């Protein structure tokens, strides 16, 4: 049977088609989030069906997750991204005990029990520090794309200390550091460390290895290393980190169908 | 027309009210359609809430929302009005023991910004008075005292100090500095009796050194004298004992209501109406006798529903224990929309739900009750009660709601979560709920829905 998971995140919409008989992802894709998110999700869904040579009736169920999940009215049900990331990461990395998910507009730490069930979670969706939004702001301010930002961070010898807890004030601080002659790679690495420090405050209560890192920010080279330093334990980037929520959503329909 | 129990929005209640009137609904003087509170009092939040469909719940809401009118009528009738702040349940018992005296709870103005969706601008006015958003929404009472629109100026204002949260102390002090004299009384921080120290048992399975009970009793005696002076008659033991018996009548009704609702196979009454009903314990919403009637009506409705297996929330809802009252009433609806139901609560005034001992001298009994206040003792004591009640209510999850700026719960939530997780291992979360939570509904919804999913997943794993 084939199930679809749709993760309507704050920055992008991800869709996964999962075949439970073959136990494999048939197709996955993402598109930028927008005002008409249901239309955007539907178009991406239809495109993936077409690419995979499937007709809509072949899909046994659709689950939406993510911040915009309730807007996806063609989904059969909605499940939170906390449960979906847990299921998605557990499928790809069954040994995972902690998941750190940093998305465009929020971050989460999820503690898992045996079997991939959620034991506990903590979430920051009130403050842009500790989310991908911080990196986006820095990239825009420095007129650099995502890859160049990561490349710059790799060259850092002594990351700068970004002391402001607020992204708005941190922007001013970053400009000040650059004006004072602080090398750009050190400033970018400092931003990565600031995000990691912010996220680690969520994790402090229950982080236990193995720790897997997921969400779009996990694709930013240097972020996993920054997390490892503040958490003092290895942090593995989950396979296909931007799709674990959508995969978990697809797996959730499967679980529901099995009763 | 469908008359089975259900939840209705305000528009639906308009139709329901007309039907009830045609069917011969009999209401007390403060009755009427809920809509009028929006039209006359600007209680816009009611338009966003879901209400229980029973006439008993309509009576409860009307009773709650007409307190201002009731107090003004009492003033016009020559009654003395006492504002009792912070003790949440003890001083009102003393005030109502005197004929012609009514107590109310000015701190209750903290719900006004929610009900009026901040259209009253009380919070902004409080900020202009030097009490900003870093303080508890109780700060709304500061301008309310001055504009006189939400309650009449009391003849006597009583407030506890000592083991009181810092922000409340600051707000009350600011109030006094602005020309509202306060009769202060001290409540010490409750501690465990030392080895060999004389001790007293308190309601709620607690204990305190006798010296602390003596101290509080002496303070209550001072309050009794002030109340007697206000009323022009002595507050004697006979009057106090009668007042305690009536207060206990309210507490017994609430106890039966809570046990009936929380132990039922599904929820016979929504969480929101239960929160409002429990709040009546604090100061009887300015009418002790009517409180008894309102609660009897509600209890009869609930018992009838349980007998007939009629519920407002499905039996598959996750059983959730809720700690602390919410600044935005919408949150209680949200919990149920996302698959939860309340199976127990600690809204910060559990000492006002426990029976006041009737076998002790009245002031001694009241002193022991005041010292059982969960807010004057260690958080571990409060957590221990929550653990016991979670177990009794077969809670599958716990929510601690936090009030922005309220210093009494800055760290308390984390401690309660830690103890509950350790002792009974149920999933637990802390939520911060501001007076109008619309901008955070998605966030709150994700957290509550995730909690429900985790609890269900655990149940599935067990079975």
XYZ file of C-alpha atoms in Angstrom:
722
model
C 0.000 0.000 0.000
C 1.140 3.529 -0.667
C 0.697 6.366 1.799
C 1.435 10.061 1.490
C 2.829 12.329 4.164
C 2.722 16.103 3.825
C 4.808 18.290 6.112
C 3.524 21.857 5.788
C 6.400 23.622 7.513
C 6.868 27.322 8.056
C 9.410 27.727 5.235
C 8.698 24.818 2.893
C 6.218 22.066 2.152
C 7.576 18.536 1.921
C 5.746 15.504 0.500
C 6.746 11.844 0.712
C 5.083 8.857 -0.957
C 5.876 5.670 0.949
C 5.274 2.101 -0.178
C 4.735 -0.111 2.858
C 4.963 -3.362 0.885
C 8.398 -2.465 -0.458
C 9.215 -0.487 2.706
C 10.669 2.311 0.649
C 10.164 5.928 -0.291
C 8.771 6.062 -3.824
C 9.055 9.800 -4.229
C 9.792 12.905 -2.232
C 9.875 16.581 -3.007
C 9.625 20.026 -1.525
C 8.442 23.451 -2.495
C 8.613 26.855 -0.840
C 5.803 27.664 1.545
C 3.340 30.377 0.541
C 0.003 31.952 1.337
C -2.001 29.312 -0.554
C -0.382 26.387 1.142
C -3.103 23.882 0.373
C -2.783 24.603 -3.351
C 1.013 24.430 -3.137
C 0.839 21.111 -1.291
C -1.692 19.705 -3.750
C 0.435 20.711 -6.746
C 3.526 19.107 -5.267
C 1.570 15.983 -4.359
C 0.182 15.691 -7.890
C 3.637 16.261 -9.394
C 5.144 13.463 -7.279
C 2.303 11.120 -8.242
C 2.931 11.879 -11.904
C 6.697 11.471 -11.577
C 6.178 8.115 -9.867
C 3.630 7.009 -12.490
C 0.863 6.696 -9.926
C -2.831 7.599 -9.984
C -4.487 9.277 -6.979
C -6.661 6.210 -6.140
C -3.457 4.211 -5.512
C -2.833 6.327 -2.405
C -4.379 4.614 0.595
C -4.157 7.582 2.920
C -2.786 11.093 3.332
C -1.589 12.619 6.617
C -0.628 16.257 7.067
C 1.767 17.492 9.695
C 3.721 20.651 10.413
C 2.646 24.105 11.411
C 0.253 24.412 8.458
C -1.246 20.927 8.783
C -4.783 22.107 9.443
C -4.795 24.032 6.151
C -4.289 20.826 4.136
C -7.941 19.883 3.910
C -7.465 17.055 1.420
C -5.487 15.129 4.037
C -7.351 12.326 5.791
C -6.012 13.352 9.189
C -3.452 15.556 10.896
C -0.715 14.596 13.343
C 1.777 16.862 15.067
C 5.292 17.199 13.734
C 6.579 15.922 17.076
C 5.048 12.492 16.557
C 5.894 12.507 12.836
C 9.576 13.386 13.225
C 9.832 10.663 15.857
C 8.344 8.067 13.500
C 10.324 9.253 10.522
C 13.681 9.278 12.284
C 12.967 5.971 14.006
C 12.324 4.356 10.610
C 15.595 5.672 9.210
C 17.685 5.338 12.383
C 16.067 2.870 14.814
C 18.765 3.445 17.445
C 17.875 7.138 17.840
C 17.071 8.185 21.410
C 17.048 11.948 20.964
C 15.995 14.011 17.975
C 16.954 17.614 17.490
C 14.876 19.243 14.804
C 15.669 22.784 13.725
C 13.263 24.147 11.189
C 12.781 27.522 9.586
C 10.767 28.972 12.415
C 11.013 26.644 15.387
C 13.182 24.040 17.041
C 12.351 20.915 18.977
C 14.066 18.305 21.056
C 12.285 14.960 21.192
C 13.170 12.124 23.538
C 12.342 8.615 22.295
C 11.528 5.358 24.058
C 12.095 1.885 22.712
C 10.052 1.419 19.575
C 10.397 5.065 18.612
C 7.549 6.331 20.782
C 7.859 9.882 22.065
C 8.762 9.982 25.750
C 9.054 13.739 26.123
C 9.560 16.841 24.045
C 10.530 20.478 24.337
C 9.833 23.113 21.762
C 10.865 26.667 20.972
C 8.519 28.455 18.645
C 8.408 31.797 20.393
C 11.823 33.147 19.529
C 13.755 33.189 16.244
C 17.088 32.594 17.992
C 17.607 28.845 17.819
C 15.858 28.473 14.475
C 16.773 28.565 10.815
C 15.377 32.091 10.660
C 18.530 33.304 12.401
C 20.740 31.807 9.668
C 18.476 33.242 6.976
C 18.758 36.687 8.509
C 22.560 36.436 8.610
C 22.716 35.149 5.019
C 20.554 38.034 3.835
C 22.520 40.615 5.805
C 25.859 39.280 4.471
C 24.425 38.790 0.974
C 25.535 35.161 0.953
C 23.641 32.041 -0.014
C 23.237 28.992 2.236
C 26.267 27.150 0.784
C 28.602 30.141 1.029
C 27.525 30.631 4.617
C 28.464 27.040 5.439
C 31.749 27.363 3.550
C 32.596 30.488 5.543
C 31.856 28.741 8.854
C 34.217 25.904 7.888
C 37.109 28.374 7.628
C 36.612 29.733 11.149
C 39.533 29.426 13.568
C 38.049 31.206 16.594
C 34.255 31.564 16.411
C 32.949 34.899 17.645
C 30.801 35.049 20.756
C 27.330 36.318 19.881
C 25.997 37.422 23.238
C 22.551 38.726 22.312
C 19.679 36.307 22.864
C 17.444 38.208 20.463
C 17.893 37.902 16.690
C 17.044 41.558 16.125
C 19.746 42.737 18.526
C 22.133 40.002 17.342
C 21.945 41.490 13.845
C 23.275 44.775 15.204
C 25.928 42.884 17.163
C 27.054 41.014 14.034
C 27.424 44.266 12.106
C 29.439 45.665 15.012
C 31.735 42.619 15.091
C 32.416 42.871 11.354
C 32.997 46.617 11.648
C 35.528 45.881 14.395
C 37.435 43.660 11.978
C 36.326 40.261 13.219
C 36.832 37.786 10.300
C 33.567 36.882 8.576
C 34.067 33.089 8.994
C 34.357 33.572 12.766
C 31.155 35.614 12.844
C 29.225 32.980 10.858
C 30.565 30.170 13.047
C 29.568 32.285 16.050
C 26.005 32.429 14.752
C 25.949 28.633 14.363
C 27.201 28.272 17.929
C 24.561 30.725 19.191
C 21.804 28.658 17.579
C 23.255 25.448 18.982
C 23.499 26.957 22.464
C 19.910 28.095 22.306
C 18.709 24.652 21.229
C 20.832 22.901 23.847
C 18.911 24.788 26.546
C 15.833 22.878 25.406
C 17.698 19.579 25.368
C 19.396 19.805 28.717
C 16.630 17.986 30.593
C 16.601 14.771 28.651
C 19.223 14.484 25.941
C 20.618 10.972 25.663
C 22.632 9.415 22.834
C 22.381 8.505 20.038
C 21.300 12.001 19.031
C 19.974 12.586 15.513
C 19.695 15.989 13.910
C 16.885 16.660 11.470
C 14.998 19.517 9.811
C 16.201 21.827 7.071
C 18.957 23.382 9.207
C 20.612 19.959 9.557
C 21.682 20.399 5.924
C 23.829 23.373 6.924
C 27.399 22.045 7.288
C 28.841 23.047 10.625
C 25.568 23.016 12.554
C 25.920 19.389 13.676
C 29.455 20.137 14.878
C 28.202 23.190 16.780
C 25.564 21.038 18.458
C 28.136 18.358 19.319
C 30.249 20.945 21.087
C 27.476 22.327 23.256
C 25.902 18.938 23.990
C 29.274 17.194 24.463
C 28.119 14.115 22.553
C 28.082 12.937 18.924
C 25.241 14.341 16.806
C 24.324 12.425 13.643
C 22.578 14.124 10.767
C 19.508 12.017 9.984
C 19.210 10.628 6.460
C 17.148 13.021 4.311
C 16.712 15.358 7.281
C 14.249 17.719 5.629
C 11.866 14.820 4.873
C 11.667 12.997 8.219
C 8.453 14.800 9.209
C 6.695 13.966 5.944
C 7.971 10.380 6.100
C 6.713 10.057 9.670
C 3.335 11.382 8.555
C 3.130 8.732 5.812
C 4.134 6.053 8.326
C 1.457 7.302 10.709
C -1.302 6.477 8.225
C 0.205 3.063 7.905
C 0.120 2.622 11.688
C -3.446 3.879 11.839
C -4.513 1.579 9.027
C -3.018 -1.379 10.904
C -5.006 -0.308 13.973
C -34.413 20.784 18.605
C -31.531 18.619 19.790
C -31.535 18.725 23.586
C -28.798 16.195 24.299
C -25.778 17.691 26.107
C -23.333 19.347 23.767
C -21.115 22.341 23.391
C -22.481 25.454 21.734
C -20.924 28.636 20.469
C -22.534 31.967 21.277
C -24.602 32.062 18.073
C -25.951 28.611 18.818
C -26.709 29.669 22.391
C -28.829 32.551 21.061
C -31.112 30.025 19.391
C -30.958 27.645 22.326
C -31.930 30.450 24.711
C -34.974 31.425 22.659
C -36.065 27.801 22.600
C -35.584 27.437 26.362
C -37.629 30.598 26.941
C -40.440 29.254 24.771
C -40.270 26.034 26.756
C -40.741 27.951 30.000
C -37.180 28.440 31.270
C -37.221 29.984 34.743
C -34.212 32.101 35.655
C -33.025 34.095 38.645
C -32.938 37.898 38.446
C -29.482 37.903 36.912
C -30.543 35.535 34.135
C -30.780 36.295 30.443
C -29.085 35.395 27.173
C -25.299 35.141 27.229
C -25.141 37.501 24.259
C -26.042 40.485 26.444
C -22.644 40.298 28.176
C -21.016 40.970 24.816
C -23.417 43.768 23.931
C -23.494 45.520 27.303
C -20.154 44.672 28.899
C -17.945 44.187 25.838
C -17.104 40.642 26.911
C -16.045 39.885 23.341
C -14.182 36.715 24.293
C -17.501 34.947 24.749
C -17.828 34.982 20.945
C -14.768 32.737 20.709
C -15.801 30.206 23.361
C -17.769 26.984 23.351
C -20.253 26.608 26.217
C -22.144 23.749 27.746
C -25.752 23.644 26.534
C -27.567 23.182 29.856
C -29.704 25.795 31.630
C -27.595 25.051 34.728
C -24.455 26.138 32.881
C -26.236 29.212 31.547
C -27.049 30.091 35.161
C -23.398 29.536 36.153
C -22.132 31.879 33.426
C -24.720 34.523 34.171
C -23.845 34.325 37.858
C -20.149 34.778 37.076
C -20.658 37.636 34.644
C -23.053 39.695 36.770
C -20.900 40.049 39.861
C -20.300 43.738 39.249
C -24.062 44.400 39.136
C -24.542 42.310 42.270
C -21.929 44.243 44.220
C -23.396 47.597 43.165
C -26.853 46.462 44.199
C -25.431 45.351 47.555
C -23.837 48.765 47.995
C -27.157 50.431 47.142
C -28.836 48.221 49.750
C -26.387 49.450 52.371
C -24.233 46.329 52.571
C -20.559 46.712 53.400
C -18.174 45.502 50.734
C -14.829 43.911 51.542
C -12.128 43.335 48.950
C -10.092 40.284 49.913
C -6.854 39.856 48.065
C -4.472 36.946 47.675
C -5.654 34.536 50.382
C -8.018 32.828 47.904
C -10.659 31.529 50.233
C -10.184 32.168 53.949
C -11.052 35.809 54.666
C -14.291 35.623 52.610
C -15.529 32.896 54.981
C -15.074 35.387 57.842
C -16.652 38.299 55.975
C -19.771 36.356 55.024
C -20.184 35.309 58.651
C -21.337 38.881 59.332
C -24.806 39.900 58.134
C -24.703 42.781 55.691
C -21.089 42.159 54.627
C -20.061 40.897 51.187
C -16.586 39.897 50.152
C -15.233 39.910 46.641
C -11.921 39.209 45.021
C -10.450 42.240 43.204
C -7.627 40.003 41.917
C -10.394 38.421 39.832
C -9.983 41.403 37.502
C -7.140 39.388 35.972
C -9.745 37.699 33.745
C -11.137 41.035 32.535
C -8.521 41.566 29.779
C -9.349 38.070 28.530
C -13.129 38.509 28.648
C -12.943 41.934 27.016
C -10.157 40.872 24.642
C -8.060 43.758 26.016
C -10.570 46.315 24.684
C -10.704 47.713 28.234
C -6.985 48.603 27.975
C -6.542 47.718 31.662
C -3.128 46.167 31.061
C -1.854 49.229 29.205
C -3.186 51.477 31.966
C -1.456 49.349 34.586
C 1.757 49.801 32.632
C 1.281 53.558 32.764
C 1.015 53.150 36.542
C 4.433 51.536 36.656
C 3.380 47.871 36.568
C 4.332 46.499 33.173
C 4.066 43.185 31.328
C 6.788 41.625 33.454
C 4.103 41.350 36.171
C 1.150 38.986 36.468
C -2.102 39.978 34.657
C -3.502 40.610 38.158
C -2.092 44.076 37.472
C -5.393 44.701 35.648
C -6.954 45.370 39.056
C -4.864 48.551 39.495
C -6.722 50.651 36.899
C -9.930 48.760 37.716
C -9.744 50.179 41.241
C -9.432 53.666 39.827
C -11.934 53.672 36.989
C -14.600 51.963 39.101
C -16.078 50.231 36.055
C -15.489 46.621 37.052
C -16.280 46.617 40.770
C -17.261 49.218 43.367
C -14.576 50.640 45.617
C -14.578 48.394 48.701
C -15.261 49.692 52.213
C -12.372 47.599 53.469
C -9.499 46.117 51.514
C -7.689 43.132 53.058
C -4.518 41.610 51.624
C -2.069 38.998 52.844
C 1.658 39.582 52.840
C 4.650 37.420 53.710
C 4.481 34.143 51.778
C 3.009 35.916 48.774
C 4.434 36.078 45.259
C 6.651 39.084 44.621
C 4.700 40.475 41.700
C 1.447 40.401 43.641
C 3.115 42.215 46.544
C 4.431 44.872 44.178
C 1.000 45.365 42.606
C -0.768 45.578 45.983
C 1.831 48.022 47.309
C 1.409 50.173 44.219
C -2.336 50.108 44.836
C -1.889 51.365 48.389
C 0.532 54.062 47.255
C -2.122 55.296 44.856
C -4.477 55.978 47.745
C -6.292 52.710 48.374
C -5.575 51.835 52.028
C -4.966 48.147 52.651
C -5.415 46.148 55.837
C -2.332 43.908 55.652
C -2.063 40.594 57.418
C 0.842 38.243 57.457
C 0.870 34.640 56.328
C 4.202 32.930 57.052
C 5.755 30.515 54.609
C 4.602 27.064 55.711
C 7.374 24.723 56.762
C 7.622 21.177 58.020
C 7.620 20.965 61.827
C 11.111 20.342 63.185
C 11.807 17.216 65.176
C 10.215 17.558 68.620
C 8.419 20.774 67.683
C 4.718 21.064 68.498
C 2.779 20.541 65.277
C -0.745 20.768 63.918
C -2.425 18.776 61.171
C -3.742 20.909 58.316
C -6.341 20.087 55.674
C -4.906 18.362 52.594
C -2.671 15.918 54.510
C -0.311 18.705 55.513
C 1.265 19.716 58.805
C 2.746 22.912 60.193
C 4.408 23.948 63.437
C 1.878 25.073 66.040
C 3.728 28.370 66.354
C 2.848 29.157 62.717
C -0.805 28.286 63.252
C -0.830 30.514 66.359
C 0.642 33.350 64.323
C -2.000 33.045 61.592
C -4.800 32.704 64.153
C -3.696 35.976 65.760
C -3.647 37.645 62.341
C -7.136 36.346 61.558
C -8.305 37.685 64.931
C -7.101 41.141 63.838
C -9.017 40.780 60.573
C -12.089 39.634 62.522
C -11.896 42.760 64.664
C -11.635 44.984 61.568
C -14.569 43.224 59.911
C -16.614 43.535 63.123
C -15.834 47.226 63.298
C -16.945 47.638 59.685
C -20.184 45.744 60.292
C -20.867 47.422 63.636
C -21.080 44.121 65.489
C -18.693 41.590 66.966
C -17.648 38.635 64.865
C -18.125 35.923 67.506
C -17.389 32.205 67.451
C -21.050 31.326 66.889
C -21.238 33.470 63.757
C -17.915 32.175 62.511
C -18.931 28.564 63.090
C -22.118 29.140 61.105
C -20.065 30.784 58.339
C -17.735 27.795 58.261
C -20.678 25.399 58.001
C -22.067 27.288 54.979
C -18.619 27.494 53.364
C -18.313 23.754 53.864
C -21.680 23.293 52.198
C -20.191 24.934 49.096
C -17.020 22.857 49.410
C -18.981 19.601 49.771
C -21.008 20.447 46.682
C -17.844 21.170 44.741
C -16.244 17.981 46.007
C -19.208 15.923 44.819
C -19.284 17.793 41.506
C -15.567 17.242 40.921
C -15.716 13.571 41.851
C -18.774 12.993 39.657
C -17.348 14.792 36.618
C -13.757 13.632 36.886
C -14.548 9.980 37.604
C -17.263 9.593 34.940
C -16.437 7.318 31.992
C -16.597 10.388 29.735
C -16.896 14.062 30.582
C -20.458 15.046 31.523
C -19.482 18.732 31.756
C -16.864 20.667 29.762
C -13.584 21.753 31.336
C -14.467 25.429 31.033
C -17.633 25.207 33.127
C -15.761 23.106 35.703
C -13.070 25.792 35.976
C -15.705 28.492 36.540
C -17.567 26.333 39.068
C -14.401 25.628 41.060
C -13.604 29.345 41.128
C -16.818 29.930 43.102
C -15.086 28.417 46.127
C -12.857 31.469 46.548
C -15.399 34.147 47.457
C -18.772 32.762 46.365
C -18.931 35.274 43.511
C -20.275 37.827 46.014
C -23.364 35.783 46.959
C -22.841 32.779 49.180
C -26.445 31.517 49.175
C -26.767 31.826 45.415
C -23.480 29.964 44.993
C -25.070 27.000 46.764
C -28.099 27.170 44.456
C -25.967 27.464 41.309
C -23.836 24.495 42.304
C -26.834 22.361 43.291
C -28.353 23.026 39.888
C -25.114 22.138 38.108
C -24.613 18.995 40.172
C -28.171 17.827 39.478
C -27.548 18.309 35.737
C -24.275 16.381 35.874
C -25.736 13.527 37.916
C -28.643 13.265 35.518
C -26.279 13.126 32.531
C -24.150 10.449 34.122
C -27.239 8.351 34.940
C -28.346 8.628 31.307
C -24.849 8.111 29.876
C -24.957 11.525 28.228
C -21.603 13.201 27.819
C -20.165 16.246 26.102
C -16.748 14.750 25.351
C -16.142 11.294 23.884
C -15.036 8.411 26.073
C -11.819 8.099 24.040
C -10.568 11.509 25.200
C -7.215 11.444 26.988
C -7.531 12.031 30.739
C -5.571 15.155 31.607
C -4.812 16.688 34.991
C -4.615 20.493 34.719
C -2.521 22.675 37.023
C -3.133 26.450 37.427
C -5.974 28.513 36.029
C -5.659 29.789 32.483
C -5.409 33.495 31.661
C -7.348 32.843 28.431
C -10.476 30.713 28.872
C -10.210 29.624 25.216
C -7.411 27.245 26.235
C -9.858 24.972 28.067
C -11.942 24.590 24.906
C -8.801 23.936 22.885
C -7.783 21.019 25.072
C -11.098 19.303 24.382
C -11.029 20.105 20.660
C -7.703 18.284 20.468
C -8.883 15.108 22.160
C -8.365 15.724 25.869
C -10.641 15.918 28.891
C -9.976 17.079 32.407
C -9.789 14.349 35.064
C -8.505 16.514 37.897
C -7.334 20.017 38.622
C -5.269 22.198 40.889
C -6.174 25.784 40.134
C -3.958 27.153 42.941
C -6.638 27.209 45.619
C -7.011 23.594 46.691
C -7.177 24.813 50.302
C -10.475 26.477 49.386
C -11.846 23.110 48.279
C -10.843 21.175 51.414
C -13.350 21.102 54.254
C -12.640 23.546 57.071
C -12.476 21.521 60.309
C -15.744 21.953 62.229
C -14.474 20.257 65.384
C -12.003 23.026 66.240
C -12.485 26.582 67.526
C -13.432 28.552 64.378
C -10.376 30.808 64.169
C -8.070 27.853 64.774
C -9.815 25.955 61.966
C -9.524 28.903 59.600
C -5.872 29.456 60.491
C -5.088 25.838 59.660
C -6.995 26.143 56.372
C -5.165 29.343 55.431
C -1.820 27.674 56.075
C -2.788 24.794 53.781
C -2.757 27.243 50.851
C -0.639 25.581 48.122
C 0.922 28.953 47.356
C 2.357 29.498 50.840
C 4.178 26.186 51.166
C 6.932 24.322 49.348
C 6.228 23.354 45.749
C 7.055 19.777 46.703
C 3.940 19.730 48.938
C 1.836 20.936 46.056
C 3.401 18.409 43.702
C 2.750 15.582 46.187
C -0.965 16.416 46.192
C -0.982 16.635 42.402
C 0.644 13.196 42.183
C -1.974 11.737 44.557
C -4.829 13.301 42.611
C -3.372 12.275 39.242
C -3.327 8.710 40.494
C -6.845 8.937 41.902
C -8.114 10.470 38.653
C -6.210 7.931 36.484
C -4.547 10.824 34.666
C -2.811 9.910 31.424
C -1.083 13.283 31.015
C -0.484 16.519 32.886
C -0.548 20.155 31.826
C 0.910 22.962 33.902
C -0.305 26.254 32.501
C 1.851 29.222 33.248
C 0.653 32.781 33.550
C 3.038 35.262 31.900
C 4.733 37.414 34.528
C 3.360 35.522 37.526
C 6.329 35.073 39.842
C 4.668 32.373 41.918
C 5.040 29.972 39.039
C 8.345 31.006 37.497
C 10.091 27.773 38.533
C 7.204 25.936 40.112
C 6.017 24.379 36.860
C 9.343 22.712 36.163
C 9.448 21.277 39.678
C 5.921 19.886 39.416
C 6.664 18.363 35.992
C 9.827 16.747 37.267
C 8.123 15.227 40.308
C 5.107 13.990 38.343
C 7.331 12.431 35.651
C 9.462 10.760 38.291
C 6.602 9.499 40.475
C 4.051 8.348 37.905
C 5.770 8.631 34.543
C 2.955 10.267 32.624
C 3.751 12.739 29.830
C 3.665 16.295 31.092
C 4.086 19.715 29.553
C 4.159 23.333 30.641
C 2.308 25.929 28.584
C 2.423 29.686 28.836
C -1.014 31.130 28.186
C -1.421 34.913 27.906
C -4.765 36.711 28.491
C -5.599 36.526 24.772
C -3.861 33.567 23.184
C -5.121 33.888 19.593
C -1.652 34.556 18.188
C -0.405 31.431 19.941
C -3.283 29.078 19.193
C -1.250 27.096 16.634
C 1.627 26.775 19.072
C -0.582 25.804 22.003
C -2.500 23.447 19.751
C 0.670 21.662 18.630
C 1.817 21.144 22.191
C -1.557 19.930 23.436
C -2.103 17.704 20.412
C 1.375 16.231 20.822
C 0.628 15.526 24.483
C -2.585 13.737 23.535
C -0.730 11.738 20.841
C 1.978 10.691 23.289
C -0.566 9.589 25.894
C -2.489 7.598 23.273
C 0.697 6.018 22.002
C 1.590 4.945 25.539
C -1.864 3.465 26.047
C -1.595 1.591 22.771
C 1.800 0.214 23.780
C 0.401 -0.941 27.146
C -2.549 -2.713 25.534
